[in-house]
Coordinates of C-alpha atoms and ligand atoms in Angstrom, one line a residue:
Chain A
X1 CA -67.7 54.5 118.5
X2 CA -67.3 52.5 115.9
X3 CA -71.2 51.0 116.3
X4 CA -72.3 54.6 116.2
X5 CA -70.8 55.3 113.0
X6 CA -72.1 52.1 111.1
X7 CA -75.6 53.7 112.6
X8 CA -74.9 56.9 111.2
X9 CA -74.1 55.4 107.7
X10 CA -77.5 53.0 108.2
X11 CA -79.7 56.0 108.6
X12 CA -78.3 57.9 105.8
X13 CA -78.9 55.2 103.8
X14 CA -82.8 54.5 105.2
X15 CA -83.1 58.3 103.8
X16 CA -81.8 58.6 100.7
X17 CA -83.1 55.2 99.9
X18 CA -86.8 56.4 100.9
X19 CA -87.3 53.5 102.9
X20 CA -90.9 52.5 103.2
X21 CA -91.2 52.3 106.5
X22 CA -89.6 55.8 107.2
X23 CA -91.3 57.7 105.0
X24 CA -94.7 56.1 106.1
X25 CA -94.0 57.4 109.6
X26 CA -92.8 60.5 108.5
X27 CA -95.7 60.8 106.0
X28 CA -98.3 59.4 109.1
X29 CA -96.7 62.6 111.6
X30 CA -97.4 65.3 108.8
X31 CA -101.0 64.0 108.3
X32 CA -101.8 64.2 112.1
X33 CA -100.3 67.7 112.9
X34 CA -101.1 69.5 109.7
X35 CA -104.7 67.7 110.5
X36 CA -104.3 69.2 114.1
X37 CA -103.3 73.0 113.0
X38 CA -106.1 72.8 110.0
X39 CA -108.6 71.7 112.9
X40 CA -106.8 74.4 115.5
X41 CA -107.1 77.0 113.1
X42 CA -110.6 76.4 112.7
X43 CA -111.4 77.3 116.2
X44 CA -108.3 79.4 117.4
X45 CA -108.5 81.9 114.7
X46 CA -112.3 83.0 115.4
X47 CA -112.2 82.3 119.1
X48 CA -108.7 84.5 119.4
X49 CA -110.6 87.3 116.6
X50 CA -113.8 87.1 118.9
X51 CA -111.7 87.9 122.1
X52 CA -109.5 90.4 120.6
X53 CA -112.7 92.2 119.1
X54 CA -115.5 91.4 121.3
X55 CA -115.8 93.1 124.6
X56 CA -118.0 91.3 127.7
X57 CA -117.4 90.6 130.8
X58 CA -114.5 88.2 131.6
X59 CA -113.0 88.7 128.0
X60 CA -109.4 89.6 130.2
X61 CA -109.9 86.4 132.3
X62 CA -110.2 84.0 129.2
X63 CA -107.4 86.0 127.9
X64 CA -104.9 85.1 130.6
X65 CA -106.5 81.6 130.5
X66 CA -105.4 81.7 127.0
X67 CA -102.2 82.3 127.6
X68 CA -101.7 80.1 130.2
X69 CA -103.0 77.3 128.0
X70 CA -100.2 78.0 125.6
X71 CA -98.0 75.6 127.5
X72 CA -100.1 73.2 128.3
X73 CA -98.2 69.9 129.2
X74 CA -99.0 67.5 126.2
X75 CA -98.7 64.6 128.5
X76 CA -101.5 65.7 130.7
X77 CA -103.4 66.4 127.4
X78 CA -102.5 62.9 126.3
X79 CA -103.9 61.2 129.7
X80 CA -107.1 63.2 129.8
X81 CA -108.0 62.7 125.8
X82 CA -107.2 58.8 127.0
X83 CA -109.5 59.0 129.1
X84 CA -112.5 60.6 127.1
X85 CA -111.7 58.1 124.6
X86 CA -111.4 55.1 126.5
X87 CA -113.7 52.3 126.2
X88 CA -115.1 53.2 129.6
X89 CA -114.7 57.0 128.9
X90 CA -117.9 59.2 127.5
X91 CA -116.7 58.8 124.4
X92 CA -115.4 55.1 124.4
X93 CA -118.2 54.4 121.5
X94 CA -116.4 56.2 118.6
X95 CA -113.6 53.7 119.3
X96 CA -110.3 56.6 118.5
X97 CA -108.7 55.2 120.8
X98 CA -105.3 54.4 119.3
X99 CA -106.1 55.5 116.0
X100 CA -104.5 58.1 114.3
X101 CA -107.8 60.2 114.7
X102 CA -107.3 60.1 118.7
X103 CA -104.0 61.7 118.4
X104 CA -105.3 63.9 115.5
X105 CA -107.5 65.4 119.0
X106 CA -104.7 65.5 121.2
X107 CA -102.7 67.5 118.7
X108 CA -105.6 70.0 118.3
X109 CA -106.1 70.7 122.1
X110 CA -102.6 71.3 122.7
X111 CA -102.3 73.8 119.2
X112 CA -105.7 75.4 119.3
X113 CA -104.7 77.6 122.7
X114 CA -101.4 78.5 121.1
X115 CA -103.1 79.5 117.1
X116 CA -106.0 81.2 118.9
X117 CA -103.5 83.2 121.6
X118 CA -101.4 84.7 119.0
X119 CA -104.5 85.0 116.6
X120 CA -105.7 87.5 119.6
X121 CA -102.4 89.3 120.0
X122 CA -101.8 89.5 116.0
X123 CA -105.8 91.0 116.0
X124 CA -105.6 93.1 118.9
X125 CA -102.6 94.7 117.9
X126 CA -103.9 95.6 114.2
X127 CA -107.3 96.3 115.7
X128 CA -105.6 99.4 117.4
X129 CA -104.5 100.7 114.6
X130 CA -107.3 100.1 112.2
X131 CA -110.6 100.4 114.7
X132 CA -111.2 104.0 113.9
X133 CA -110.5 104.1 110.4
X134 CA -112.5 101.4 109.9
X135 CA -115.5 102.7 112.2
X136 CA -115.4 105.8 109.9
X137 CA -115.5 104.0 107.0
X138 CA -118.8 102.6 108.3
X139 CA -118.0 98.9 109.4
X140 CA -119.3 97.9 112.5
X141 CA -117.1 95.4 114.6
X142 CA -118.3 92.2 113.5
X143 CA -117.6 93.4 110.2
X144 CA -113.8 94.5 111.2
X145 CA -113.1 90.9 111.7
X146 CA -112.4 89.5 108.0
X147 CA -110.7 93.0 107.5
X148 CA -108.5 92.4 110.7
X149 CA -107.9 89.1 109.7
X150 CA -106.9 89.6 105.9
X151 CA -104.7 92.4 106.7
X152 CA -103.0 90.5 110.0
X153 CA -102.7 87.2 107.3
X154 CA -98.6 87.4 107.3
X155 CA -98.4 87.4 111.1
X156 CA -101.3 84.8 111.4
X157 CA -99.1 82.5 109.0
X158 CA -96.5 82.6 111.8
X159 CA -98.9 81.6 114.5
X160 CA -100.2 78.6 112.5
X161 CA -96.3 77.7 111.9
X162 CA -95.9 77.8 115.6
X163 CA -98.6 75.6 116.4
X164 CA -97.1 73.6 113.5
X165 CA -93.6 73.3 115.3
X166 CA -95.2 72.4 118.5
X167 CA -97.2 69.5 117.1
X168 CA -94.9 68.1 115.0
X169 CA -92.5 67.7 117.8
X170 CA -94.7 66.5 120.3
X171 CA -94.3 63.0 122.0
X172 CA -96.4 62.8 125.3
X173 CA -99.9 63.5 124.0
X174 CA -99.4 60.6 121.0
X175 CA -97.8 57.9 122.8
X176 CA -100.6 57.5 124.7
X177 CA -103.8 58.2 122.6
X178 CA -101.8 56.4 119.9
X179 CA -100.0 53.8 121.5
X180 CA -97.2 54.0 119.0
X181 CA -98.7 50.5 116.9
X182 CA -96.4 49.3 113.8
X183 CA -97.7 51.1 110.8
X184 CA -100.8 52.3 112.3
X185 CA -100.0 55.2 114.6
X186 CA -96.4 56.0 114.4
X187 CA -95.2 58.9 114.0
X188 CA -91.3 60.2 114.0
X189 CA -91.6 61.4 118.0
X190 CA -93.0 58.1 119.1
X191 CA -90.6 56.1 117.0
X192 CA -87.9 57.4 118.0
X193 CA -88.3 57.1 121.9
X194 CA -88.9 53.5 121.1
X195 CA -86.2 52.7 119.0
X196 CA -83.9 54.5 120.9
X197 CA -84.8 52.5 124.3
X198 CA -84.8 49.3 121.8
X199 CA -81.2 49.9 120.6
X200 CA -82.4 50.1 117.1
X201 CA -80.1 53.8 116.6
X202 CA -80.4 53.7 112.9
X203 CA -84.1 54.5 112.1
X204 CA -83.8 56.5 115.3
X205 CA -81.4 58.5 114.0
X206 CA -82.7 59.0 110.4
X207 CA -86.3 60.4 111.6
X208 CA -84.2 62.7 113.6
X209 CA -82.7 64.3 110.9
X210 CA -85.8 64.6 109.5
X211 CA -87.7 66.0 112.4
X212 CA -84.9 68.4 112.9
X213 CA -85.2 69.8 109.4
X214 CA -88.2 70.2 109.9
X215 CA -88.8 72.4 112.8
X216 CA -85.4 74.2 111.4
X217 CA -87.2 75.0 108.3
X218 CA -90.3 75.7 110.7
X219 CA -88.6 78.3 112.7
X220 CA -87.1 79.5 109.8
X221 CA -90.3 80.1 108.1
X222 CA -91.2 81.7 111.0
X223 CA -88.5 84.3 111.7
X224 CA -88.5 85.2 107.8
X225 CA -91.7 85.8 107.8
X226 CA -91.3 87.7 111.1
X227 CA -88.8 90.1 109.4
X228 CA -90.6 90.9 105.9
X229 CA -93.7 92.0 108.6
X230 CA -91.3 94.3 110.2
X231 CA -91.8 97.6 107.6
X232 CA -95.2 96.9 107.1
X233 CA -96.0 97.1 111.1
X234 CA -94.0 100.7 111.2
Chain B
X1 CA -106.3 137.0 99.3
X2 CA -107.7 133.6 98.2
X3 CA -106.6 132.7 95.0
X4 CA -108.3 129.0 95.6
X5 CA -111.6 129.8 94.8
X6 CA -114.8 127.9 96.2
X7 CA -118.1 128.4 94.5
X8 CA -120.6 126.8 92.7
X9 CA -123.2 124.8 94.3
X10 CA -123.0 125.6 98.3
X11 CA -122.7 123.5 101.1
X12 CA -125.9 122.4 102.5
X13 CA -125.8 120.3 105.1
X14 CA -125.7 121.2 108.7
X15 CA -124.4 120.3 111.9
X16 CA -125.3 121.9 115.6
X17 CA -123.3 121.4 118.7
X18 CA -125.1 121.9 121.8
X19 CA -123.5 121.6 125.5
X20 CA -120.4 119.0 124.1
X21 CA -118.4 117.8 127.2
X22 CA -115.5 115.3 126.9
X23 CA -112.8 114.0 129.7
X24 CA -110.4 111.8 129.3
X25 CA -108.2 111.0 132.5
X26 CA -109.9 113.3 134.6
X27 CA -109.6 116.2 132.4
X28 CA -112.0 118.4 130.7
X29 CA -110.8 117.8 127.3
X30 CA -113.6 119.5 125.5
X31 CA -116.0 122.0 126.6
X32 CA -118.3 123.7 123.3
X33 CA -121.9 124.7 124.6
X34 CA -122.9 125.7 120.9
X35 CA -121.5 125.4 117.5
X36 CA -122.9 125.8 114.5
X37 CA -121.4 124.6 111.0
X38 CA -123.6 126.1 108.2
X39 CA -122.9 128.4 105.7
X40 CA -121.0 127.3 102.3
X41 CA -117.7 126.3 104.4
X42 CA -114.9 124.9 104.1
X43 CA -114.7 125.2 107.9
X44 CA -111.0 125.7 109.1
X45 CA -110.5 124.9 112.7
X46 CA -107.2 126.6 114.3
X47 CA -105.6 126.3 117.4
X48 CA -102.5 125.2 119.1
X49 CA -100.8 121.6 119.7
X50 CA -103.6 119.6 122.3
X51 CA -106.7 122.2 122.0
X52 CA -108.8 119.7 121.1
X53 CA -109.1 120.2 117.7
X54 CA -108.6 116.5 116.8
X55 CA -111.2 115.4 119.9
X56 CA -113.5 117.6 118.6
X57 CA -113.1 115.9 115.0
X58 CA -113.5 113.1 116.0
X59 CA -117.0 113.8 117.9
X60 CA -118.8 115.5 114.7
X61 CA -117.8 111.9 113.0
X62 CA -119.5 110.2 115.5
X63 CA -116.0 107.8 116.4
X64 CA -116.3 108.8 120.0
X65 CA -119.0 109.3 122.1
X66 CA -119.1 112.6 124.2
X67 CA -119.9 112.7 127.9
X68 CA -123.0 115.1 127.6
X69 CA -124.6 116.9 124.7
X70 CA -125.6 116.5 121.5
X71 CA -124.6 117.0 117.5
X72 CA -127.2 116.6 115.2
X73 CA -126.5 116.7 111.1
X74 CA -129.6 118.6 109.5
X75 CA -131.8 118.7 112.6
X76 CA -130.8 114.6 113.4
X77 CA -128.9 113.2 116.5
X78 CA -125.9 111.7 114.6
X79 CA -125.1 108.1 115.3
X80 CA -122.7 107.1 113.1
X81 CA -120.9 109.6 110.8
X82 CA -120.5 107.0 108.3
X83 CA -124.4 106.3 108.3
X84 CA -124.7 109.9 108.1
X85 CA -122.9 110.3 105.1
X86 CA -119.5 111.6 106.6
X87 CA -116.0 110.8 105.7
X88 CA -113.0 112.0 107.5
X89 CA -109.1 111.9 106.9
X90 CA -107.3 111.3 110.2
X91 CA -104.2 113.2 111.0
X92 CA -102.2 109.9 110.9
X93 CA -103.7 108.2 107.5
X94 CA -104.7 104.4 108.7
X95 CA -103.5 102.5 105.2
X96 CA -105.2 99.0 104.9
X97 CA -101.9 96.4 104.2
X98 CA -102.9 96.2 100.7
X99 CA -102.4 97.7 97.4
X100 CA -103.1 101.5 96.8
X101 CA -105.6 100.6 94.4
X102 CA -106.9 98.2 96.9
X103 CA -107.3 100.4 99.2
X104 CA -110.0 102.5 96.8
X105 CA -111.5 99.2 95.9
X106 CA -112.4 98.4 99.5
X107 CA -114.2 101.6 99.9
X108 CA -116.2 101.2 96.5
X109 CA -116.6 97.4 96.6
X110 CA -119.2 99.1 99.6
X111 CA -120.7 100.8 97.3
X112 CA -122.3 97.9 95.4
X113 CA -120.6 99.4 92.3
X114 CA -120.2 97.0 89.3
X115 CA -116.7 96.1 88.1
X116 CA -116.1 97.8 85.3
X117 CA -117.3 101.0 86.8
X118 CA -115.2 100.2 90.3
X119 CA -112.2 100.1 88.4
X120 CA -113.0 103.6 86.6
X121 CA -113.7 105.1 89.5
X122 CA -110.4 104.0 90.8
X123 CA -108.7 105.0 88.0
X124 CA -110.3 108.2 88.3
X125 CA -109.4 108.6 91.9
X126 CA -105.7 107.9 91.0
X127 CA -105.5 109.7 88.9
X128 CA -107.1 112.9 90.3
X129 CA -104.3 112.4 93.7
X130 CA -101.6 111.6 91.2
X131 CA -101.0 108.2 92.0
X132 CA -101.8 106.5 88.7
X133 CA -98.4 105.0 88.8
X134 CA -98.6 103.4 92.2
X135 CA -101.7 101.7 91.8
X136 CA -100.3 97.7 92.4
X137 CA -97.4 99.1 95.3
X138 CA -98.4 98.4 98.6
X139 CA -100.2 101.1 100.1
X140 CA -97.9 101.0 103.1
X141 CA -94.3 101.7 101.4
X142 CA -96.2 105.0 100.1
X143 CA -94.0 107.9 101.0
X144 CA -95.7 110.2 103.9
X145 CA -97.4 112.6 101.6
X146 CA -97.8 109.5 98.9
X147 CA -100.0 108.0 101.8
X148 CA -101.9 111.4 102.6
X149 CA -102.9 111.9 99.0
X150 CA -104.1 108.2 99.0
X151 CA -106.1 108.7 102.3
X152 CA -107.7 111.8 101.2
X153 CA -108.9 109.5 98.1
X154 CA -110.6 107.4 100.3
X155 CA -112.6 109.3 102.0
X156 CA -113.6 111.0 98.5
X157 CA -114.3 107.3 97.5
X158 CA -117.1 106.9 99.8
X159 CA -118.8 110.1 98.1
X160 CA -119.3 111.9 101.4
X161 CA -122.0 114.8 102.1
X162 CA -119.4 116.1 104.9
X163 CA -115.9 115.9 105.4
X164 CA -113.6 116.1 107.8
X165 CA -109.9 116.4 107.0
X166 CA -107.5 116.0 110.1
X167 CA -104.1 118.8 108.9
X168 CA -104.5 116.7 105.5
X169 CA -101.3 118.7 104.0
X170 CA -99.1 118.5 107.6
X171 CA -96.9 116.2 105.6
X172 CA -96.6 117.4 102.0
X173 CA -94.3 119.6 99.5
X174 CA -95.9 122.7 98.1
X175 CA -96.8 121.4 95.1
X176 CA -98.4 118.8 96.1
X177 CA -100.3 120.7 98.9
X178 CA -101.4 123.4 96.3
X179 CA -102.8 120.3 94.6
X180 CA -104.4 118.8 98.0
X181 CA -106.0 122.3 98.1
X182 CA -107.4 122.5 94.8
X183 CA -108.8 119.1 95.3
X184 CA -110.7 120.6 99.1
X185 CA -111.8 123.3 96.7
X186 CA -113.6 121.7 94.5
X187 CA -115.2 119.0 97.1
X188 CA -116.4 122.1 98.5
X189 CA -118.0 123.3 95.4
X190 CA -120.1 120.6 94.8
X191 CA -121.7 120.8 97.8
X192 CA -119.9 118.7 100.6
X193 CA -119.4 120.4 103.7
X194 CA -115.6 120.7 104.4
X195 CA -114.4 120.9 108.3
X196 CA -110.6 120.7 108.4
X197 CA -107.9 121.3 111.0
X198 CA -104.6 122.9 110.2
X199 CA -102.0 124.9 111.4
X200 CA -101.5 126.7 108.1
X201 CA -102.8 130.3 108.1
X202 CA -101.9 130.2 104.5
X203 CA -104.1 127.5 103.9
X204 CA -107.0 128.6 105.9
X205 CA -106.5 131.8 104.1
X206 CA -107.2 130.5 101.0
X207 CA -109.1 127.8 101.9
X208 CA -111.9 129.0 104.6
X209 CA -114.8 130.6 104.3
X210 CA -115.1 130.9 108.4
X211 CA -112.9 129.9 111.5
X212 CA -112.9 128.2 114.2
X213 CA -110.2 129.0 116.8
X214 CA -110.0 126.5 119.6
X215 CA -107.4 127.0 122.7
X216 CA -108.0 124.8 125.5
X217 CA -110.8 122.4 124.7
X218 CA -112.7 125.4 124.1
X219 CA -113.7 127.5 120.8
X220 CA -112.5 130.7 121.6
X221 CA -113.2 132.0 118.6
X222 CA -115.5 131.1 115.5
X223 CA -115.8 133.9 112.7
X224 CA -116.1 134.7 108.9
X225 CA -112.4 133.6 107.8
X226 CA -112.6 137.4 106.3
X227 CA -113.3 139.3 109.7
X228 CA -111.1 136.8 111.7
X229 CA -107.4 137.6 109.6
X230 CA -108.5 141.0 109.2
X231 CA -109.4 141.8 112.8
X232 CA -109.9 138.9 115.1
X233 CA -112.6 139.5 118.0
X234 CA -111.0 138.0 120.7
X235 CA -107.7 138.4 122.2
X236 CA -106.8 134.6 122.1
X237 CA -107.2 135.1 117.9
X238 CA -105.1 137.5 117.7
X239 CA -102.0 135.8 120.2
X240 CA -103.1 133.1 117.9
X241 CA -102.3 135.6 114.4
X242 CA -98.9 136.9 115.9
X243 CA -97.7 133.5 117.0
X244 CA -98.2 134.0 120.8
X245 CA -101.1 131.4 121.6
X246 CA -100.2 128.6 123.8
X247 CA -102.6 125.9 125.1
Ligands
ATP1 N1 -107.3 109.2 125.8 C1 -106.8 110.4 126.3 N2 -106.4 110.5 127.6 C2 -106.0 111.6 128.1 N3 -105.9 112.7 127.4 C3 -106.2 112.7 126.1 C4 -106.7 111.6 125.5 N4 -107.0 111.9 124.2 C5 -106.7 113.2 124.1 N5 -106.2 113.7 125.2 C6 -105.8 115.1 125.4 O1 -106.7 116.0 124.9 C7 -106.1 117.1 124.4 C8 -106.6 117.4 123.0 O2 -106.1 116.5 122.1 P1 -106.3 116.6 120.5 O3 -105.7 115.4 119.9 O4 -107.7 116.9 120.2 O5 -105.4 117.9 120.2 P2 -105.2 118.7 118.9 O6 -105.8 120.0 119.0 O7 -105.6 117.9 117.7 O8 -103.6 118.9 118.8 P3 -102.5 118.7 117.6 O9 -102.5 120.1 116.9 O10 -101.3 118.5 118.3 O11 -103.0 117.6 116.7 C9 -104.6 116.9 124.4 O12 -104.1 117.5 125.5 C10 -104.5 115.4 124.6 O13 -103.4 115.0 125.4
MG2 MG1 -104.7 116.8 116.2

């Protein structure tokens, strides 16, 4: 008990001292999944817009395929982005592998699915409402989009937030494409599970207080945001 | 008996209906072999709760397609009512999540209009529907008949030839339906065909020159607004007239 508190006290004091070491991981994780939901939201927010706008054939199938992508396991993502970037994979030559790039791309496939899901639903739903207005006012459907999109911009904050909450927190995907190196590719997830399983509880401990405010403040974020949209959707 | 008076230059634009059909679910929703809208309107169209007066709205503007027929504006199959110069107010005003004046700017910003004259124009606008006050509030916290007034400014924005106005004062106070009226009135007067639907006699009194009675997905009736409160032709008008008319 007593080991647990001298840890607690150690951790503390990593924080407030802004330890260099901490703070680099810390600093190295927000690069990679703010990277990822920049890169996600890229793709996701056309590609959900397109699907909630467009219609031809099989739109409902890649919708459900959407979906179902929305929980993809970030391990499995992690093993197949290994293997693409692998020295014996197709693309070996860029040499990602364990760089912080390579987990940068893991990140993105397992938030674009989730940004461009809710981008569909958030469109879809404000598309209802604003299809025939809009249609009279003489837009055609391509030209809906930036309209849909614009108006829709609280909810969509929410969706990149959630992407956001699932990156941050993410462990399978980066451990592998990464391969947790000292100062290189670190991030708070990885360094944890290792210095946990090392014994080393302090800096453990400190980058989970961290990671926990974090997605606190995420979810926060999120369900504030989630409430000031209520009136405006009535 | 109307003490809103439309003249001046006369509504010149045209619009035939020939052999309209619409179903939806299996159901003949609207059924108008021929309709004519010429004349210096406004056009009121009457009729009870699910006649089809919204449907049949919503076909003259070109938003949905009808099964068979056609409608042609001044001798021209219509496409798209916007293309064609049409505006219309819908019955439940669609509010884009920005400010009022925002929403006016959206519609003029179309228009290739440069700044300084956007932003009189808006100003104008305002102030015509009596919303100079409101220009920065969201358009969505607008009170019902706030967000009426604001819609019906819209559709003025786009500087339409025809215009369709879906019960445009369902949701307002006297004063400011006298007002919505006077506004109708003189749109009319310059020349922009009115079609609107209410359920106000008193307002298609003052308001119509002719109208159409609809029961059914069908126009049961369609007369000089005169002949049709003074003696309506058909039975239906005049169940319609004494409050007995049901779909
Ligand atoms: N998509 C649809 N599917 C099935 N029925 C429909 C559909 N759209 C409209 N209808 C039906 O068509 C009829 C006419 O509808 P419409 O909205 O034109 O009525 P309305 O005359 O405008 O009535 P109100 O005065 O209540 O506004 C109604 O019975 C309505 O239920
Ligand atoms: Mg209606």
């Amino acid at each position: 008990m007593g080991t647990f508190t001298s840890e607690f006290l150690q951790a503390l004091h990593l924080i407030v001292t802004g330890d260099g070491d901490l703070w680099g991981i810390v600093l190295l994780s927000l690069w990679v999944s703010l990277s990822a939901v920049a890169v996600g939201a890229a793709i996701g927010m056309p590609m959900g817009a397109a699907l909630a706008v467009g219609r031809f054939p099989g739109r409902r199938a890649l919708v459900v395929l959407l979906n179902a992508l929305m929980g993809l396991p970030p391990v499995v993502v992690g093993l197949c982005v290994y293997l693409l970037l692998s020295r014996a994979g197709p693309l070996g030559v860029l040499g990602l592998l364990y760089t912080p790039g390579a987990m940068v791309i893991a990140q993105t496939i397992i938030v674009t699915p989730i940004i461009a899901a809710l981008t569909r639903q958030i469109v879809e739903g404000l598309d209802a409402e604003y299809a025939e207005q809009l249609k009279s006012l003489g837009l055609s459907r391509l030209a809906s989009v930036p309209v849909l999109l614009w108006d829709g911009r609280r909810a969509l904050l929410t969706a990149l937030l959630a992407g956001f909450g699932r990156a941050i927190a993410e462990v399978g995907a980066v451990i592998i494409v990464g391969g947790n190196i000292n100062h290189v590719t670190r991030v708070m997830t990885t360094t944890i599970a290792l210095e946990t399983s090392k014994g080393n509880l302090a800096l453990a401990l400190a980058l989970g207080a961290i990671l926990i405010t974090i997605a606190i403040s995420v979810t926060a974020a999120v369900s504030l945001l989630g409430a000031r949209q209520g009136p405006a959707h009535a | 008996m109307r003490d809103v008076t439309v003249e001046g230059q006369l509504a010149s634009t045209r619009i035939d209906v020939t052999a309209l059909r619409l179903s939806r679910s299996g159901r003949q929703v609207l059924d108008v072999p021929h309709l004519v809208l010429e004349g210096p309107g406004p056009t009121a169209i009457l009729g009870p709760n699910g006649a089809g007066k919204s449907l049949l709205l919503r076909c003259l503007h070109g938003l949905i397609a009808q099964d068979t027929g056609t409608i042609a504006q001044d001798g021209r199959r219509l496409r798209s009512g916007a293309a064609a110069g049409q505006a219309m107010v819908f019955q439940r005003p669609v509010l884009l999540r920005r400010s009022v004046a925002a929403n006016l700017a959206f519609v003029l910003r179309r228009q290739r209009l440069g700044h300084a004259t956007r932003q009189k124009r808006i100003a104008e606008l305002l102030e015509e529907g009596g919303l100079s006050t409101k220009a920065r509030q969201p358009a969505r916290s607008l009170s019902g008949g706030e967000a009426q007034r604001l819609a019906i400014l819209r559709a003025l924005a786009t500087g339409p030839r025809v215009l369709f106005l879906d019960e445009p004062t369902s949701a307002l106070d006297p004063a400011a339906t006298a007002k919505i009226e006077t506004m109708i009135a003189r749109i009319a007067s310059e020349g922009v065909r009115v079609v609107l639907v209410t359920h106000d006699i008193g307002q298609a009194r003052r308001l119509a020159h002719d109208i159409i009675l609809m029961q059914g997905g069908r126009v049961a009736e369609h007369s000089p607004a005169g002949a049709f409160f003074a003696r309506p032709l058909t039975q239906a008008g005049r169940l319609y007239l004494s409050g007995e008319l049901l779909i």
